[in-house]
Coordinates of C-alpha atoms in Angstrom, one line a residue:
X3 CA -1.9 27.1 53.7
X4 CA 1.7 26.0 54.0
X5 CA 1.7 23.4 51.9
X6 CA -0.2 25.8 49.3
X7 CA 3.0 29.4 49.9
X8 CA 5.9 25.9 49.5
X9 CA 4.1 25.4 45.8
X10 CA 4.4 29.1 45.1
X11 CA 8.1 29.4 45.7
X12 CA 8.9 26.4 44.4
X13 CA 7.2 26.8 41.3
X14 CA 9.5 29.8 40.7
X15 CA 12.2 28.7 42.3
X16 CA 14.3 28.1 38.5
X17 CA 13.7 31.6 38.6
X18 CA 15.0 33.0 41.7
X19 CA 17.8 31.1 42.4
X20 CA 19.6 32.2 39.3
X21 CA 18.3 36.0 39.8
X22 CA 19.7 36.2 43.4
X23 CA 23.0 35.3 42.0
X24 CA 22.9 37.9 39.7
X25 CA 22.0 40.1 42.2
X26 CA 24.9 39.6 44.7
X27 CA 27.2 39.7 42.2
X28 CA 25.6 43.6 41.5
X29 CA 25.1 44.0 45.4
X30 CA 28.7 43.1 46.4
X31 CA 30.9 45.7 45.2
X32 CA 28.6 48.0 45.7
X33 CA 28.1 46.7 49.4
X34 CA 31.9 48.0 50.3
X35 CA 31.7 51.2 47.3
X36 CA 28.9 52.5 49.9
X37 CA 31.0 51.3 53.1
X38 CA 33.9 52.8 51.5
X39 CA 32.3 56.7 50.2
X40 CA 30.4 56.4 53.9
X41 CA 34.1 56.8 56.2
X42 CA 32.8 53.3 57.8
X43 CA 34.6 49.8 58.3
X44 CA 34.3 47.8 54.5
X45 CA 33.0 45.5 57.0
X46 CA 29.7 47.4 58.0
X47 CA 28.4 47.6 53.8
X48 CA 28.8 43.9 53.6
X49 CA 27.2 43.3 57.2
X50 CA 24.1 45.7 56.1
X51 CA 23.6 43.2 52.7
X52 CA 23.8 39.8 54.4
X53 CA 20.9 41.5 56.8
X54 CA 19.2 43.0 54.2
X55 CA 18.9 39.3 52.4
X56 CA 18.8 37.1 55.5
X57 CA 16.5 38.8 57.4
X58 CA 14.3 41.5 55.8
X59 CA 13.7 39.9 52.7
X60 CA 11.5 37.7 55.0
X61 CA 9.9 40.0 57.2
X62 CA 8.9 42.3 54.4
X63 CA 5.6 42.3 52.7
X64 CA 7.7 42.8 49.1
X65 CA 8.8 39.8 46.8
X66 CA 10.9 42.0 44.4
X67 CA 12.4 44.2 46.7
X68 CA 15.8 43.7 47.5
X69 CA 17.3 45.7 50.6
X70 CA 21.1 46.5 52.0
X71 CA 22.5 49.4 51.6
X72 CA 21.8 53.0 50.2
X73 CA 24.1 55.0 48.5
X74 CA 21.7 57.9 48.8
X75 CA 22.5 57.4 52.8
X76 CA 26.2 57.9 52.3
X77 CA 26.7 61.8 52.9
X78 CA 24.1 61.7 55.6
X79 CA 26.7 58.7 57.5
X80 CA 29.5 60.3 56.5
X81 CA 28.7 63.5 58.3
X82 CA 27.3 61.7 61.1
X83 CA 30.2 59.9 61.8
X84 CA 32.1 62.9 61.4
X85 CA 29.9 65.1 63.7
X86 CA 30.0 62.2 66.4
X87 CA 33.2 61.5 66.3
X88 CA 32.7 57.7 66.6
X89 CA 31.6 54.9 64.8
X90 CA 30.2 53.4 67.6
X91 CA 28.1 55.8 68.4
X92 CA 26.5 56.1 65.1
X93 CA 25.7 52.9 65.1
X94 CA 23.5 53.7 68.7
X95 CA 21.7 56.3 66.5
X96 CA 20.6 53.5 63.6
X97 CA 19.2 51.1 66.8
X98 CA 17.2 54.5 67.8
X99 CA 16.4 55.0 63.9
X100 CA 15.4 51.5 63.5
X101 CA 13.0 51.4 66.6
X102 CA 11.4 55.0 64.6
X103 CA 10.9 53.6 61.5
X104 CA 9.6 50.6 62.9
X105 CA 7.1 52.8 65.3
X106 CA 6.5 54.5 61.7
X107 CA 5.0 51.0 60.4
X108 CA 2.6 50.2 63.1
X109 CA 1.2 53.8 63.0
X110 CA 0.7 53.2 58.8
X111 CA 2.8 56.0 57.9
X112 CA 3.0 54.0 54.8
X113 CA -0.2 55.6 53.1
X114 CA 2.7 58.2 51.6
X115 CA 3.6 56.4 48.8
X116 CA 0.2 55.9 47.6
X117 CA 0.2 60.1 47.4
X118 CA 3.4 59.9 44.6
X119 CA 1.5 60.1 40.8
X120 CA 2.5 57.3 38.2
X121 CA 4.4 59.8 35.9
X122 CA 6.8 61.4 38.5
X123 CA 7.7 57.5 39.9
X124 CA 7.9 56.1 36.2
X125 CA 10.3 59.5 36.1
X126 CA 12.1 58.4 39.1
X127 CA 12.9 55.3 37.2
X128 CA 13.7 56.6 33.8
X129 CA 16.0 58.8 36.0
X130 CA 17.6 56.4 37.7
X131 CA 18.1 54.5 34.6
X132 CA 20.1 57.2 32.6
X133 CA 21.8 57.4 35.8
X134 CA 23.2 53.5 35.9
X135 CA 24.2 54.0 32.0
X136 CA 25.9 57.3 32.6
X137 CA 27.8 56.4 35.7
X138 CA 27.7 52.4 33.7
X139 CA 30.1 53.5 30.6
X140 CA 33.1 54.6 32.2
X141 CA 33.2 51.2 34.3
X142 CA 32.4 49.0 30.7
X143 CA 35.0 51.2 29.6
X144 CA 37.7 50.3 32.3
X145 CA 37.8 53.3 34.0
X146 CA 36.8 52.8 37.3
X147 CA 37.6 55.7 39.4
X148 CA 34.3 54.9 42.3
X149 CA 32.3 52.0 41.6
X150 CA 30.1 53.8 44.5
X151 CA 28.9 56.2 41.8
X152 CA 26.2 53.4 40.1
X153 CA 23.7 54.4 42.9
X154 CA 24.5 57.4 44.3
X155 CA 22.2 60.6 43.8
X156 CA 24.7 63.3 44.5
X157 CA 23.8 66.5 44.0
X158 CA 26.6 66.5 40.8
X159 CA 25.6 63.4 39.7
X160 CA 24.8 64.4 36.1
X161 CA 27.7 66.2 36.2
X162 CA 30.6 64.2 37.4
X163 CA 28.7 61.4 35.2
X164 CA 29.1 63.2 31.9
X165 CA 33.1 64.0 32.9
X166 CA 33.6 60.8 33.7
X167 CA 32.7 59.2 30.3
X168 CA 34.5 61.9 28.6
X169 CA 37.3 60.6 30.7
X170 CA 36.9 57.0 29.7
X171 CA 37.2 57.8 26.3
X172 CA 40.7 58.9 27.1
X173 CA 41.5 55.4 29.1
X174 CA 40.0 52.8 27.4
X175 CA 41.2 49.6 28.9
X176 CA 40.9 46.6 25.7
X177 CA 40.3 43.9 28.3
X178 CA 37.2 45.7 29.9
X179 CA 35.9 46.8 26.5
X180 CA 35.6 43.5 25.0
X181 CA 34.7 42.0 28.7
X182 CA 31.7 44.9 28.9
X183 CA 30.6 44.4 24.9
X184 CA 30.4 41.0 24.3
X185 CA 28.6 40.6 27.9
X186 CA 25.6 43.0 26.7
X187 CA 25.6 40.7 23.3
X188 CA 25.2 38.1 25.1
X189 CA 22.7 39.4 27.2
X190 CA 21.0 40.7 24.4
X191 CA 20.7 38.0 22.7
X192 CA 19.6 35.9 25.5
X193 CA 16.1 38.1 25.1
X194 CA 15.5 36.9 21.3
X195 CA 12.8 34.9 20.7
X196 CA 14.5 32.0 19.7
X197 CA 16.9 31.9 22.7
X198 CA 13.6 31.8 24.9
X199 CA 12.3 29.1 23.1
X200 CA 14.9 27.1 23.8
X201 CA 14.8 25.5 27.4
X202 CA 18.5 25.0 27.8
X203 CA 19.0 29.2 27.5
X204 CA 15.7 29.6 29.8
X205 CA 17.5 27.5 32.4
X206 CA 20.6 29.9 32.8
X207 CA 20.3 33.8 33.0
X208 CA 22.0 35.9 30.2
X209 CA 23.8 38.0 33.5
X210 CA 25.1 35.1 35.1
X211 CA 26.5 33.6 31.4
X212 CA 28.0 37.2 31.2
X213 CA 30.0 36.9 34.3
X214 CA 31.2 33.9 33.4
X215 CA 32.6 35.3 30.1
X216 CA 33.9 37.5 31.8
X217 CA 35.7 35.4 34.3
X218 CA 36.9 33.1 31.9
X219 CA 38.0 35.7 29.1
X220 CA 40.3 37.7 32.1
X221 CA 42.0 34.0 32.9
X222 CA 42.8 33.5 29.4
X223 CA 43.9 36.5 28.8
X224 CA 46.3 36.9 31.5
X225 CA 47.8 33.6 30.0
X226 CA 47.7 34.4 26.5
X227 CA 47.9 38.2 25.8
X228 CA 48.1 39.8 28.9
X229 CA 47.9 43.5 26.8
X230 CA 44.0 42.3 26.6
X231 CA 43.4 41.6 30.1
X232 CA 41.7 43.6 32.7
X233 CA 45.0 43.5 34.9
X234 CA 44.4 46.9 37.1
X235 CA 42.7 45.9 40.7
X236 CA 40.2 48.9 40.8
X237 CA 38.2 47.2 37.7
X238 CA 38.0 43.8 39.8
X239 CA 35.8 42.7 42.5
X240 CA 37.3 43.3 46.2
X241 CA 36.2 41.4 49.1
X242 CA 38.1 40.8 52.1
X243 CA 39.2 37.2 52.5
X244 CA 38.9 35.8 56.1
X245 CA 41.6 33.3 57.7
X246 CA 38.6 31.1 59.1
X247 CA 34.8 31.4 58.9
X248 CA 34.4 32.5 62.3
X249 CA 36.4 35.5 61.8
X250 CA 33.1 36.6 61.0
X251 CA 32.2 37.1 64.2
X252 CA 35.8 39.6 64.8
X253 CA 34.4 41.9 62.0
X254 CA 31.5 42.9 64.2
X255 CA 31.1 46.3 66.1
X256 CA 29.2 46.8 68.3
X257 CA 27.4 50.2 70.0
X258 CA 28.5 52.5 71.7
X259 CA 25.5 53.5 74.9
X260 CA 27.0 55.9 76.5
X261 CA 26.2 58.2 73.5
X262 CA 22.6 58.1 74.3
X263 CA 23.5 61.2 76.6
X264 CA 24.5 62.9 73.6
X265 CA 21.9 65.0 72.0
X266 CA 23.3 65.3 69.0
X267 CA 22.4 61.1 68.6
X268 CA 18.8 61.9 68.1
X269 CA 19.2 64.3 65.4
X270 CA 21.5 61.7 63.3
X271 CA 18.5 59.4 64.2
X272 CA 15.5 61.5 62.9
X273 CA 17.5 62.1 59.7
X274 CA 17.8 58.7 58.7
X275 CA 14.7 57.7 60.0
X276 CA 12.8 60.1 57.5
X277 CA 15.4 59.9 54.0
X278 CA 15.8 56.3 54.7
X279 CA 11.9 55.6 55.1
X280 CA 11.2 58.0 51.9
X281 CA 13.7 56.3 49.7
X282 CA 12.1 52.8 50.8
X283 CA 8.4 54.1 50.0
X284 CA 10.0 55.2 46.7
X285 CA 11.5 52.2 45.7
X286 CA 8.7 50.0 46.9
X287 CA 6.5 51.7 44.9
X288 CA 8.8 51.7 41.8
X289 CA 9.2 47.9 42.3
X290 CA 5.4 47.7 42.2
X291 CA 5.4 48.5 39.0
X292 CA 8.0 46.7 37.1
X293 CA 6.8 43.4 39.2
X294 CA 5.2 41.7 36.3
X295 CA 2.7 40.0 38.3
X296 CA 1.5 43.7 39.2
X297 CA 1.7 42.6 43.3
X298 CA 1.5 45.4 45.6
X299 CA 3.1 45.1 48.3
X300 CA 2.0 46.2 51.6
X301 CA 3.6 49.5 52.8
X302 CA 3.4 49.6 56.8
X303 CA 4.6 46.2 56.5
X304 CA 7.8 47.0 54.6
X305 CA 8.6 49.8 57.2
X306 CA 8.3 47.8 60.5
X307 CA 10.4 44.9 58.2
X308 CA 13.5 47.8 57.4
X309 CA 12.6 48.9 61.4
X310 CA 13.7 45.6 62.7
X311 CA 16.8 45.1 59.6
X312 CA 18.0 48.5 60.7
X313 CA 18.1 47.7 64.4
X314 CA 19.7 44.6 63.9
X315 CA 22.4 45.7 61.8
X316 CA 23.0 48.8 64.3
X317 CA 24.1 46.4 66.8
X318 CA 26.3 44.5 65.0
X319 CA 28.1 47.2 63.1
X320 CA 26.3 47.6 59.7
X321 CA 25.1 50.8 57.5
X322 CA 21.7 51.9 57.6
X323 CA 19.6 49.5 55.0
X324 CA 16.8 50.7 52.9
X325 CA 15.1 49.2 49.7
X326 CA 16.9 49.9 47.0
X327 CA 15.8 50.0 43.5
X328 CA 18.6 49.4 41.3
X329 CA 19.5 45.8 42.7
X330 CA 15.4 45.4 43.0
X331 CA 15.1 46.1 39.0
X332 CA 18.6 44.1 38.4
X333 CA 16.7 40.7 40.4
X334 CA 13.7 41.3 38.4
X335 CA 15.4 41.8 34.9
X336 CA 17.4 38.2 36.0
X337 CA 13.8 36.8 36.3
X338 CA 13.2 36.8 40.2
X339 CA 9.8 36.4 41.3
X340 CA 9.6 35.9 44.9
X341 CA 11.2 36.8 48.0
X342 CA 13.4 33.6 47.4
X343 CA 15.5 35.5 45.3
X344 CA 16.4 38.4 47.6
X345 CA 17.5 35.6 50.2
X346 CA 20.0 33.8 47.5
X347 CA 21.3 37.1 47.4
X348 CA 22.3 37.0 51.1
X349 CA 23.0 33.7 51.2
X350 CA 25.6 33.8 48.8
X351 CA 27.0 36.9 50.2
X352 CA 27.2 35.0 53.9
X353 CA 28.8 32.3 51.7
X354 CA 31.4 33.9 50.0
X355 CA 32.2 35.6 52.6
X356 CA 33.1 32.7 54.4
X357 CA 34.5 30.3 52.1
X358 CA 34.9 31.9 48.2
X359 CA 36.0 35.5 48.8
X360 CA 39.8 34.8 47.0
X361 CA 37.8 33.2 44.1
X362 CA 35.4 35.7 43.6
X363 CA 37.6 38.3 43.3
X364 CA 38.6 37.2 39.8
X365 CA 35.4 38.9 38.4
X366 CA 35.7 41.9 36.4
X367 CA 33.8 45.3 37.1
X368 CA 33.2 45.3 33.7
X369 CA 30.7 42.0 33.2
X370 CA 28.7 43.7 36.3
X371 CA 28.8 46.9 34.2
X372 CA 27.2 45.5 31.5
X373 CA 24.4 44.4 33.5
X374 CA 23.7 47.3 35.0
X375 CA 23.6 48.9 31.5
X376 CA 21.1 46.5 30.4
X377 CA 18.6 47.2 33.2
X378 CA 19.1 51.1 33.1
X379 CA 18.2 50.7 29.6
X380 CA 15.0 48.9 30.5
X381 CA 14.4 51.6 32.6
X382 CA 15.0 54.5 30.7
X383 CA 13.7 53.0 27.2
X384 CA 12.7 55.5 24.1
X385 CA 9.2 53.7 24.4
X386 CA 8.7 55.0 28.1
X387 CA 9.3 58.8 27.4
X388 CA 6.8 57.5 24.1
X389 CA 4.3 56.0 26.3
X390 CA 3.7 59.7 28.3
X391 CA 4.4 61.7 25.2
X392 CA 0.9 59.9 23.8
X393 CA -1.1 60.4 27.1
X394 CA -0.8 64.4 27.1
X395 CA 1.1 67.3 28.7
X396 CA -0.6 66.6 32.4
X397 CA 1.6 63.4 32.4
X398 CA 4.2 64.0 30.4
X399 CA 5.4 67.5 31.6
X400 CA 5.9 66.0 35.0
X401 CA 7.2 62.6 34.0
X402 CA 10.6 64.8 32.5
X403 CA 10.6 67.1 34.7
X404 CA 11.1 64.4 37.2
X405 CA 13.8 62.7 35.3
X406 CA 15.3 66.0 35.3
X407 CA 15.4 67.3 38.6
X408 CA 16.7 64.0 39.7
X409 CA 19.6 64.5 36.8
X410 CA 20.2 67.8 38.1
X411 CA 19.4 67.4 42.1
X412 CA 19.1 63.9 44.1
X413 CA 16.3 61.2 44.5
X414 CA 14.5 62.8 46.9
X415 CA 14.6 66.6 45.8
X416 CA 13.5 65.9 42.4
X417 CA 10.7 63.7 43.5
X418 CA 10.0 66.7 45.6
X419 CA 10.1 68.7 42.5
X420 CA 8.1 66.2 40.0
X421 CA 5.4 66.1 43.2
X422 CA 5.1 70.0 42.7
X423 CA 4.3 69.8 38.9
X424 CA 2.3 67.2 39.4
X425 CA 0.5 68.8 42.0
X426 CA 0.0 72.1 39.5
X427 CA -1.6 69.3 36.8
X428 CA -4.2 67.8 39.3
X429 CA -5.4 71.8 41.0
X430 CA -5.8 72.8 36.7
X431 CA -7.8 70.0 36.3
X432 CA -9.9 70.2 39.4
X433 CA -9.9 73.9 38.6
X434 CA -12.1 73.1 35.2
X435 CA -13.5 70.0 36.2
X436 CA -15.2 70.9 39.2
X437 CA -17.7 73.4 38.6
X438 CA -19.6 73.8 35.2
X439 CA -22.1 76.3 34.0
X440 CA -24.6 75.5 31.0
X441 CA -27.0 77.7 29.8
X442 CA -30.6 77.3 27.2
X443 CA -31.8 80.8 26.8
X444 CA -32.4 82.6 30.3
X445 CA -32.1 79.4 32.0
X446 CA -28.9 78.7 33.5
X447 CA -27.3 75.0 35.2
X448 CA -24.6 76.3 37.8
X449 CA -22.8 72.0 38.4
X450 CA -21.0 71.6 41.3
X451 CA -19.5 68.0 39.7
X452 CA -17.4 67.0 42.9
X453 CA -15.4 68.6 45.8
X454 CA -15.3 72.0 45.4
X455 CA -12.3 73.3 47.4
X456 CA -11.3 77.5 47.7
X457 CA -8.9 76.5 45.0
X458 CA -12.3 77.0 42.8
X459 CA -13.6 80.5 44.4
X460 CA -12.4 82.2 41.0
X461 CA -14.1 80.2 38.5
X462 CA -17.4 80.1 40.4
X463 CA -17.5 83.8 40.4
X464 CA -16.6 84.2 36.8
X465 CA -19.4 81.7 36.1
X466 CA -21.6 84.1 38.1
X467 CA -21.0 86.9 36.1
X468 CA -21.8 85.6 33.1
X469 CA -24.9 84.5 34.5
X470 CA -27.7 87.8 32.7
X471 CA -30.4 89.5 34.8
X472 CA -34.2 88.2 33.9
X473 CA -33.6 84.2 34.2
X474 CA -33.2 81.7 36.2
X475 CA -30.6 79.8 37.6
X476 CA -30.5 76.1 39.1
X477 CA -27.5 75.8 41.5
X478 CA -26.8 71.7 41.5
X479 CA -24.8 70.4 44.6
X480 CA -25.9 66.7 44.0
X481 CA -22.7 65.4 42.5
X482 CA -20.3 67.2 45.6
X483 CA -19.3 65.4 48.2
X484 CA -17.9 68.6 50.2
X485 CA -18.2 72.3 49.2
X486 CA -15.5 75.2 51.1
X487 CA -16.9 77.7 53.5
X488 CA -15.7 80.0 50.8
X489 CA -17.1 78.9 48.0
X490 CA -20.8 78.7 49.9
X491 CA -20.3 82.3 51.1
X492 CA -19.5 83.0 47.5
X493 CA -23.0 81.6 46.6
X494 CA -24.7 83.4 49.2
X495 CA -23.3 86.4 48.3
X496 CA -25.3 86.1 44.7
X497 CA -28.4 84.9 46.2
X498 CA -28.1 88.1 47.7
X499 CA -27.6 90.1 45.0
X500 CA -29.6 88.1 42.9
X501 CA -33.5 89.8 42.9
X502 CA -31.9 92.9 42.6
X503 CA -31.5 91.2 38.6
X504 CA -34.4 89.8 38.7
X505 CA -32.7 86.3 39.1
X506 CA -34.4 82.9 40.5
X507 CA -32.4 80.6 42.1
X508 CA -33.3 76.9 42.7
X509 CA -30.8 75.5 45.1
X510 CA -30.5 71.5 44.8
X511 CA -29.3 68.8 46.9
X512 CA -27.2 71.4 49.6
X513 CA -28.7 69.9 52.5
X514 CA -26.7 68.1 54.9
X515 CA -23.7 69.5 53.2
X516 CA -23.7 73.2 53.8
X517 CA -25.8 76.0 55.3
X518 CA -27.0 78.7 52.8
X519 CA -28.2 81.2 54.6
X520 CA -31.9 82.8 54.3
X521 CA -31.7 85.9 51.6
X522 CA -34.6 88.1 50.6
X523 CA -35.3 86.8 46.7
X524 CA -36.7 84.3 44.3
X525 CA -35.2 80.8 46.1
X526 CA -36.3 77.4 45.9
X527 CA -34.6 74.9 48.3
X528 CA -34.4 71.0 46.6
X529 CA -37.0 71.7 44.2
X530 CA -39.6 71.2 46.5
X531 CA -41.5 74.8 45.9
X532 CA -40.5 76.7 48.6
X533 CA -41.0 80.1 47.9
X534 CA -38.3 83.4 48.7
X535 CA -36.5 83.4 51.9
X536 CA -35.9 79.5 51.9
X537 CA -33.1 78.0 53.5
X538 CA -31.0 74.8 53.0

């Protein structure tokens, strides 16, 4: 069995390697963005990615998913830092958080995400995707006013989006223009055909030739024609540079216990327990389907795995880690296929860290802008909104209306809102579906086809009243698996009612199910001859 899981990651090891390079490149400015917008250390974003990639990545059931931190966490830390008073003693509230979500796992709370329809999370990520292109431009542009903004779901994120690229139009930097276009050629036309066909170009991935561009175009540029270079420090990568690798170990902070008297610490916990288990549900699910081996990955499993990640980064002063879906989508655009990946991507933040940090800081924002651009436009392609255009209303409707609410709200409240439409599609279909009246003459077939809920109390009785005096009427429960106390007092109402129009009523396959009660009149039970006053 070992032997047989060492084949499987080797075999896509060319693969991985390459994508989790490409991811931490993503992963690392946006490691101390979210540190930064959350009021904490830089330290504690970079601490919550080397855990998320160290340690999660092998405990999790995923091997797409790629966990650190959240952006969508930031105004919930922020405010609980705030409201504490104390870094330290948030940090006691994410070991309490962890220990919840982990609790969460073993009792399966992970059944959730199966409740979310395809549509409203194939909106989720054509949401998300206009969102990384929006919030993308400005930074291909050179204007880099928060490189925190490429994940965030504020509540004005369309807004302050759409200002912003207005604004870049106005400061165009040259450098990061030519850095940002000629990265998405290249990446472009590392997805021809003919680039795939050749095993030199399969070898290297197009985002990790586009960083090197743009390295080596900034280095030449500063030499050469300095006008064209990206010379501003907010459109470079910033990582703090350590005197000695085990300054490391200085950077850590560590909990605060005397807050657990505080009440006020279990709230912050309960909080992050719930957002950050929903936005790791969501993104598990959404990784699910761009995987293309079509894996699922095992739900409980991935909370008690972010349980334990957010525990351990608690006590050694990290943010609160969830999986998150744009570095997921950026390993598997890169070509990652296992779990492999996800730990090159903490590996090489642990490294750099400790040895390249001066060096990598010579990367443009821009090359990283164009990848993200690339992989929110896989995920907010024409040929998606196409795809539920052609399957009808029932999934289109709440695929953009998903996308929208997400534009307009955050991740969470518009995949509250796309659930609701949703929702409205699958009670109208149930509402036609489920009960079905067909009539030959004076003979008339009253189909119960499948659960028949209260929801369907309406329809029954307007089949009932088209239902003429003088015939007879077969009552089919055979295909229902459960019938509502209302809906059978609706029926007994009419078998009441019925011989005073000269109506028979057969009543089939009701017992075991529900109890119609006895009513003077023409009523056969099951077919079976019984004459009036029968009972099922």
């Amino acid at each position: 069995m070992i032997h047989k899981h060492l084949k499987y990651y080797a075999d896509h090891l060319k693969g991985d390697v390459p994508a989790g390079i490409v991811v931490f490149l993503v992963a690392l400015p946006l490691c101390l963005g979210i540190a930064m917008a959350s009021g904490a250390p830089l330290f504690s974003g970079l601490i919550a990615g080397l855990i998320g990639g160290l340690v999660v990545a092998w405990l999790s059931g995923s091997q797409l998913s790629v966990s650190g931190p959240a952006a969508g966490l930031t105004v919930i830390v922020l405010n609980a830092i705030e409201q504490l008073g104390s870094f330290q003693g948030f940090l006691t509230a994410l070991v309490i958080a962890g220990f919840l979500q982990m609790v969460l796992g073993f009792l399966r709370a992970g059944i959730i995400a199966s409740f979310f329809p395809a549509s409203v999370i194939e909106g989720m990520l054509a949401a998300i995707g206009l969102i990384l292109i929006m919030k993308q431009l400005p930074h291909a542009a050179g204007y880099d006013a928060n490189y925190v903004g490429d994940e965030s779901y504020m509540a004005d994120t369309a807004l302050s989006s759409l200002h912003a690229m207005v604004d870049s139009l106005k400061a165009i930097s040259p450098g990061a223009l030519v850095i940002s276009s000629v990265g998405l050629l290249i990446m472009i036309l590392w997805e021809l055909s003919w680039f795939k066909k050749r095993k030199l170009f399969t070898l290297i991935p197009g985002p990790l030739v586009a960083v090197a561009w743009g390295v080596a175009y900034n280095l030449t540029a500063m030499k050469l024609a300095p006008e064209w270079a990206v010379i501003n420090p907010n459109h470079m990568v910033t990582l703090p540079v350590l005197d000695h690798p085990t300054a490391l170990f200085d950077q850590f902070v560590f909990p605060d216990w005397s807050f657990l008297a505080n009440s006020q610490i279990y709230t912050v916990a309960v909080t992050m327990t719930i957002i950050a288990s929903l936005e790791t549900l969501l993104s598990l699910e959404a990784v699910d389907k761009l995987d293309p081996l079509k894996r699922i990955a095992p739900t409980n499993r991935e909370l008690r795995a972010q349980g334990i990640g957010n525990m351990i980064s608690g006590m050694i002063g990290g943010l609160p880690i969830t999986a998150v879906i744009v570095r997921s989508s950026a390993n598997i655009n890169a070509g990652g296929r296992t779990r492999i990946a996800c730990f090159v991507h903490g590996l090489c933040l642990l490294i750099s860290l400790l040895f390249f940090a001066r060096y990598l800081n010579y990367i443009p924002l821009a090359c990283l802008a164009a990848i993200l651009l690339q992989t929110g436009y896989k995920l907010a392609k024409p040929k998606v909104f196409m795809h539920f255009y052609k399957k009808g209303w029932s999934q289109f409707l709440p695929f953009v209306i998903t996308v929208g609410a997400i534009l307009a709200t955050d991740l969470l409240e518009g995949m509250a809102i796309g659930m609701a439409v949703g929702l409205i599609f699958v009670i109208m279909a149930n509402y036609h579906a489920a009960i079905t009246l067909t009539q030959d003459g004076s003979h008339y077939v009253l189909s119960l086809n499948k659960d028949v809920s209260f929801l369907n109390k309406a329809l029954l009785r307007k089949f009932i009243l088209r239902i003429e005096a003088d015939s007879t009427v077969v009552i089919d429960a055979s295909k229902a698996g459960f019938i509502d106390p209302d809906i059978v007092e609706t029926i007994e109402d009419f078998l009441a009612t019925a011989p005073d129009d000269n109506i028979s009523v057969k009543l089939i396959d009701f017992h075991g199910k529900e109890k119609i009660k006895k009513h003077e009149g023409h009523v056969v039970l099951n077919g079976r001859g019984k004459k009036p006053h029968a009972a099922a």
